[in-house]
Structure formats: structure tokens, C-alpha cells
Coordinates of C-alpha atoms in Angstrom, one line a residue:
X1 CA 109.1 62.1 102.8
X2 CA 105.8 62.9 100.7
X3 CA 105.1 61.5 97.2
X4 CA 105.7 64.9 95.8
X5 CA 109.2 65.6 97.3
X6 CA 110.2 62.9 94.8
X7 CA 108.0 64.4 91.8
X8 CA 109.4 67.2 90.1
X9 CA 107.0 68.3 87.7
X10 CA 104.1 67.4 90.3
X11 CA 106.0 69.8 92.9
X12 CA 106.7 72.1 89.5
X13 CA 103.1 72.7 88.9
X14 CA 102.2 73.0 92.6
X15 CA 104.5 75.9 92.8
X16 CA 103.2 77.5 90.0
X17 CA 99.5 77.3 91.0
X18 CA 100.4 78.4 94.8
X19 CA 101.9 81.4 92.6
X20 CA 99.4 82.3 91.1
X21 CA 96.6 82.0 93.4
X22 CA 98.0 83.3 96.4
X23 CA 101.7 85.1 95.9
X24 CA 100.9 87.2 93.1
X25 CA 97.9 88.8 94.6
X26 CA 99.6 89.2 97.4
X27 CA 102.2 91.3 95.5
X28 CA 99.6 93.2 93.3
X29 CA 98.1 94.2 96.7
X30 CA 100.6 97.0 97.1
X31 CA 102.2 96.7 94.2
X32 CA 100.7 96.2 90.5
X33 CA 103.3 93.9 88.5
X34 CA 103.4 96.0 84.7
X35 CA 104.5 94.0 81.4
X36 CA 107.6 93.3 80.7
X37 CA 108.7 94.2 84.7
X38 CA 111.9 92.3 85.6
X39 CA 111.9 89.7 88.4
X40 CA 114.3 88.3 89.9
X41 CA 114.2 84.9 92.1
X42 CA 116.3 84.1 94.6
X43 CA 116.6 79.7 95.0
X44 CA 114.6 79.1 92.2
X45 CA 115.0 76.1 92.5
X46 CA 112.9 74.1 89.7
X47 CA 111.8 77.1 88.2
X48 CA 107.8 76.9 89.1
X49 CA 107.5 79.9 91.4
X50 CA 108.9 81.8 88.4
X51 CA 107.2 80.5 86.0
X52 CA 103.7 82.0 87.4
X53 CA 105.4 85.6 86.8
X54 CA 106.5 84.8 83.6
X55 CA 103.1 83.6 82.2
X56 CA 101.9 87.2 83.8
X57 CA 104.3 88.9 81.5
X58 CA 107.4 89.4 83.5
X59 CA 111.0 88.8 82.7
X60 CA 112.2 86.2 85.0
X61 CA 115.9 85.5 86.3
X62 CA 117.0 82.5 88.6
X63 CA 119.5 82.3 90.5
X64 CA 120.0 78.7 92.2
X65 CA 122.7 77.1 94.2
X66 CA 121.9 73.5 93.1
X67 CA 122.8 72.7 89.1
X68 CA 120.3 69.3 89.4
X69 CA 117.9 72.1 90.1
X70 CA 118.6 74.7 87.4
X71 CA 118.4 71.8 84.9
X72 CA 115.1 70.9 85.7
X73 CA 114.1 74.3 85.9
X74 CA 115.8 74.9 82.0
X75 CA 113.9 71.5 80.6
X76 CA 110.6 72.6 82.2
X77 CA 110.8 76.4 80.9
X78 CA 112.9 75.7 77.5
X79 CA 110.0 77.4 75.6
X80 CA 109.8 80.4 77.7
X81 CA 113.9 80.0 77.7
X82 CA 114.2 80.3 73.8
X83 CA 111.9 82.8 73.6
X84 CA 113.7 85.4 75.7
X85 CA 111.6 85.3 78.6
X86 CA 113.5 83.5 81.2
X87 CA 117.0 82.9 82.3
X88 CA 118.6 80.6 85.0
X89 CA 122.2 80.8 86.4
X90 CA 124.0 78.7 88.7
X91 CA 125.4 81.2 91.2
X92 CA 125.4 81.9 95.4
X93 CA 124.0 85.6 95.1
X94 CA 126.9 86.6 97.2
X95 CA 128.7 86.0 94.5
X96 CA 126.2 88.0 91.5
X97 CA 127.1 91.3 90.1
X98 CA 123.5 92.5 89.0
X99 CA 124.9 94.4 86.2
X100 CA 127.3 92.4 84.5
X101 CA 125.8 88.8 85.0
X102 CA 122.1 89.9 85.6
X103 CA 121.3 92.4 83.4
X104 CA 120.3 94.8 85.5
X105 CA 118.5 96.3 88.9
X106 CA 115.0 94.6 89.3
X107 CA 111.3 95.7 90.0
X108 CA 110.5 92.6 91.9
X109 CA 113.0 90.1 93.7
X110 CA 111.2 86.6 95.4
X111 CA 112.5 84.3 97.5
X112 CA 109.9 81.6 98.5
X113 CA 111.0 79.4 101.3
X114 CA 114.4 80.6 101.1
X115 CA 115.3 82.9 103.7
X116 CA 115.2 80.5 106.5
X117 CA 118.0 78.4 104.5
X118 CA 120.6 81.5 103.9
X119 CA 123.7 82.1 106.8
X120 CA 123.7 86.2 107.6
X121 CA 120.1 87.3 106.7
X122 CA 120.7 90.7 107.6
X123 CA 123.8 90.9 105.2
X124 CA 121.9 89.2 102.5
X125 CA 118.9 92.0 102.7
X126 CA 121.2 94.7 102.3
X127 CA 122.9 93.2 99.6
X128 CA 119.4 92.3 97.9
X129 CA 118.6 96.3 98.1
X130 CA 121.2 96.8 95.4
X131 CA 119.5 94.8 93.2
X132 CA 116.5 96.8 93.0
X133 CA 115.4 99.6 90.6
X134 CA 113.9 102.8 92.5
X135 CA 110.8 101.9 93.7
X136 CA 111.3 97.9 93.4
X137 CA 110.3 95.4 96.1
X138 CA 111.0 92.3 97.8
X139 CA 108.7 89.6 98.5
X140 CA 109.6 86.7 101.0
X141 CA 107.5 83.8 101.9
X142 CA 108.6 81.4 104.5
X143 CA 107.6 79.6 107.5
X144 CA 108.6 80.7 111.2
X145 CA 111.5 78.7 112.4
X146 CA 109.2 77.4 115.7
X147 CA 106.0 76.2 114.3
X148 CA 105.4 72.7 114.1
X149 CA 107.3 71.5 110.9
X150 CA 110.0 74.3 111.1
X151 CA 112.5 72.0 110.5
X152 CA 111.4 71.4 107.6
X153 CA 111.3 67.4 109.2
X154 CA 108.7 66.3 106.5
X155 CA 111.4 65.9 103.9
X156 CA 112.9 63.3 106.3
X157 CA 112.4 59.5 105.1
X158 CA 111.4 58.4 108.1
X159 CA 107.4 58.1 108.2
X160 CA 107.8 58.9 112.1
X161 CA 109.6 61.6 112.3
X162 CA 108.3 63.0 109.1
X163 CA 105.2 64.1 111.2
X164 CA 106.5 64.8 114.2
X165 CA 106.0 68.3 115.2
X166 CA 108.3 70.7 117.1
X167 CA 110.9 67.8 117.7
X168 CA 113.5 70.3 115.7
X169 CA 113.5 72.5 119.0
X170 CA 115.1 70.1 121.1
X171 CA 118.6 70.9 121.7
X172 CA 121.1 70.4 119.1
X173 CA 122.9 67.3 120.7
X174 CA 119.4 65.4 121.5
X175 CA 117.8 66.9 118.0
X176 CA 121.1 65.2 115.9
X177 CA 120.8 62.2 118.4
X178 CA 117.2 61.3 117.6
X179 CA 118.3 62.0 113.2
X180 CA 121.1 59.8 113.8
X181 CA 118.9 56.9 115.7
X182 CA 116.3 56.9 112.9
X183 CA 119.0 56.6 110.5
X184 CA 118.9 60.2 108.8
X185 CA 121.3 61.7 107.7
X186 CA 121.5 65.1 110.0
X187 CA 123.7 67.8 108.3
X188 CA 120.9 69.5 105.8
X189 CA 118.9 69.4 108.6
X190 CA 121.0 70.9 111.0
X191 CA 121.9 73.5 108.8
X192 CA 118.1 74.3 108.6
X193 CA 118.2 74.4 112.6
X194 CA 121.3 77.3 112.4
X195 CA 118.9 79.4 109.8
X196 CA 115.9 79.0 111.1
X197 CA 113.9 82.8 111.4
X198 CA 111.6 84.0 112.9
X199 CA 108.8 86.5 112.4
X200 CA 110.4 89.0 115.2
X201 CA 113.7 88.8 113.7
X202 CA 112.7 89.0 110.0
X203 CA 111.1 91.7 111.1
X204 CA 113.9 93.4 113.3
X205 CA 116.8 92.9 109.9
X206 CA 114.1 94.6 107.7
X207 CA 114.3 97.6 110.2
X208 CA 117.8 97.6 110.5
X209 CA 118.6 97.3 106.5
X210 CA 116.8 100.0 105.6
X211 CA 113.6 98.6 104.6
X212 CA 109.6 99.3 105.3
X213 CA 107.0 96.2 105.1
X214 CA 104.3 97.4 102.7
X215 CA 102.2 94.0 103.1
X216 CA 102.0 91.2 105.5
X217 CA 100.1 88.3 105.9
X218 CA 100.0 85.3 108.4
X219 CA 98.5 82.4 107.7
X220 CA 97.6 79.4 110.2
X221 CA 97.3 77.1 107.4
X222 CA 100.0 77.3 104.4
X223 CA 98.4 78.2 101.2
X224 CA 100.9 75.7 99.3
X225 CA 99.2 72.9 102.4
X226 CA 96.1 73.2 99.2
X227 CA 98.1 71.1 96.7
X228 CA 100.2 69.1 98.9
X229 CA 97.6 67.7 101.8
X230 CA 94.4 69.2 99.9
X231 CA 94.2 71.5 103.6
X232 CA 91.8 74.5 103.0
X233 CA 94.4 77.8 103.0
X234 CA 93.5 79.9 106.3
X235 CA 94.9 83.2 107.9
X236 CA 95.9 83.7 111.4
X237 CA 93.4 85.1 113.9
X238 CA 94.2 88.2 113.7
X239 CA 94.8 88.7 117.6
X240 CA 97.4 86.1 118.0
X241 CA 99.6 87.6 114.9
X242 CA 99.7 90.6 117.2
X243 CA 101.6 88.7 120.1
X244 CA 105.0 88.2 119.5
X245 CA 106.2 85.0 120.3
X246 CA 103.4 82.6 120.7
X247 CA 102.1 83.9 116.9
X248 CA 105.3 81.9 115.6
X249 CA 104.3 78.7 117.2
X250 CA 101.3 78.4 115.7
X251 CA 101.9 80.3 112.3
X252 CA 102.9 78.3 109.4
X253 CA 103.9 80.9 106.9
X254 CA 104.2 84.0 106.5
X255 CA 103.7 86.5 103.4
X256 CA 106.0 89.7 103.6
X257 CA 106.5 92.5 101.1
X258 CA 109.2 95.2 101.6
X259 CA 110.8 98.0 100.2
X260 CA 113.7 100.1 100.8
X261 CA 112.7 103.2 103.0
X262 CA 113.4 106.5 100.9

């Protein structure tokens, strides 16, 4: 586990900037983001991903699983909070009415490094589509489920295994065995292992749900790798994010924006 796993407002403000530097023109790339627009986030988490929209002059809902989270998220943003800018619930959004609870459809829903931790994707992007207003899009950010930290193993305490690549592709048995030896405890991690996506099926469920990508971008270094290991953001050669497969392995995020097909 990194110093900033265990810093809040550090990981806070590193959110925010990665936000703003690299997700929001990514966005604005097909999609301008208007005052007053409403955006929704899906595992907000500590609030800093939606923050950055806020400070652009959007409306911005949370929805988190985690109440630890939400309260960090409501202590970090209580200005923007009081001031009618920002709201954060505690909810699964399998269990959100958009109307009732949220106020309404949305122009731009974000989940940041969330997809790969949600059971039935495919049911969860058809649900997300009636959230939207006409028009409205869906931005996901994630890493592919077989590049080298898709386990997301750097959370883990262990120094070892923290930075051990590809070691979450072993079988399940021998992948739980090796947790287990190093004294970790393996169930968040395993679930991580049965959620894990990857760039062919993200892409396949967008098909399937109705949707069209209107941006993408692969990058071979994570633009959020800036502010954590001060790594130099870089996109994928262009060639190998044109063969499926092998472009997973070596691709540590990915950058989508989609909207539903008229």
C-alpha cells in the first residue's frame, strides 16, 4: 500500500487535478460541458473527481456505496454542499430512482475506476441510459482487467506483492493461496478478480445496450500515474490499441465516452 492510499485529502486533490487536466478535456472533446449542466457520479467515492466538474460550473450528484466515503466527500465539499452545488447520497444505484431521489435525468454521468468493481455491467449500462437527458453522455475510465496491476494488487499491504505484476491472473485457488500466505486478507480482492473488464467486452455491452462510443483513448501510462509515481502520462501506440487482446496487456487505462444510439 502507497502513502496516498492512506491520505485522503492527498488522494482528494490528486483526483481533482487528474480531472481536470485529463478527464474533462477528454469529455469537452465531443462534448462541450455548459453551465449549470448536471452530472452525475457513479462511486464517488471522496468526492474529488466531482469536485473538478463542480469548479467548472456543473451541478454535481454522488452516489457512493461506502458512508466513511460520502463523509469525507461532505467535509471536503461542505462549501460547495451549502451553496447548492453538490449533493452526496449513500445508495447502490440499483437501488436509485433518478427522479424522486436524484432530481432528475443528467447531461453527463462518470464513473472513474468504477466499472471494473460493479457485478452485471451490461445490466448496469442499460440502467445508467435512463438516467440520462436526450443527448447526455457517459464517461468511464478504468483500467483493463489483464494489465499488470489489474488487480488492483497495489492497495495490498504487502510491499511484495504490492508490485507484482500480472500475479492476479493466476487461477483463483493459487491467486487466494499466494493472498492468504502473505497474510492479506483476499475477499475485496477477489471480488475485483470476478469484475474485472476488459477493453473487448466493455466494448461488446456498449453495443449490446444500445450505445455508440463518441471518444476513446488508451493510454500506456495512466494519466492519474502523474500524481501518484510522478510517471510522465503517455498514450498507447496507436497500432497495438488496434489488436484486440494483446492491447489489454499492456494498456493501463482506458478513456471511453458513449452515448445512447438514437
Amino acid at each position: 500500500m502507497f502513502e496516498f492510499h492512506k491520505d485522503r485529502a492527498l488522494y482528494f486533490q490528486h483526483q481533482t487535478l487528474n480531472t481536470t487536466r485529463y478527464v474533462i478535456p477528454f469529455i469537452e472533446a465531443a462534448t462541450p460541458l455548459k453551465p449549470g449542466c448536471r452530472v452525475l457520479e457513479v462511486g464517488s467515492g471522496e468526492g474529488g473527481v466531482l469536485k473538478a466538474f463542480v469548479d467548472r460550473g456543473c451541478y454535481g450528484v454522488g452516489v457512493e456505496l461506502e458512508e466513511p466515503k460520502v463523509n469525507v466527500a461532505r467535509a471536503m465539499m461542505a462549501d460547495d454542499i451549502a451553496a447548492g452545488r453538490a449533493q452526496f447520497f449513500v445508495k447502490n444505484i440499483y437501488d436509485t430512482d433518478v427522479l424522486s431521489e436524484l432530481g432528475g435525468p443528467f447531461d453527463l454521468i462518470v464513473l472513474k475506476d468504477v466499472i471494473e468493481h460493479i457485478y452485471d455491467q451490461e445490466k448496469c449500462l442499460a440502467l445508467l441510459k435512463t438516467f440520462l437527458k436526450p443527448g447526455g453522455s457517459i464517461y468511464f475510465g478504468f483500467p483493463p482487467w489483464q494489465m499488470p496491476f489489474g488487480g488492483h494488487q497495489q492497495i495490498l499491504h504487502s510491499k511484495f506483492l504490492s508490485k507484482l505484476p500480472y500475479f492476479h491472473l493466476l487461477p483463483m485457488p493459487l491467486y487466494v493461496g499466494i493472498l492468504k500466505a502473505f497474510g492479506e486478507r483476499p475477499k475485496g480482492l477477489i471480488e475485483i478478480k470476478e469484475t474485472g473488464i476488459s477493453i473487448e467486452r466493455f466494448e461488446r455491452i456498449t453495443r449490446r445496450t444500445g450505445y455508440r462510443i463518441t471518444n476513446k483513448k488508451h493510454y500506456l501510462i495512466n494519466p492519474i500515474y502523474e500524481f501518484k509515481f510522478k510517471l510522465k502520462p503517455r498514450e498507447q501506440y496507436p497500432i497495438i490499441s488496434k489488436i484486440p487482446y494483446l492491447r489489454d496487456f499492456v494498456t493501463t487505462c482506458v478513456y471511453y465516452l458513449i452515448t445512447p444510439r438514437a
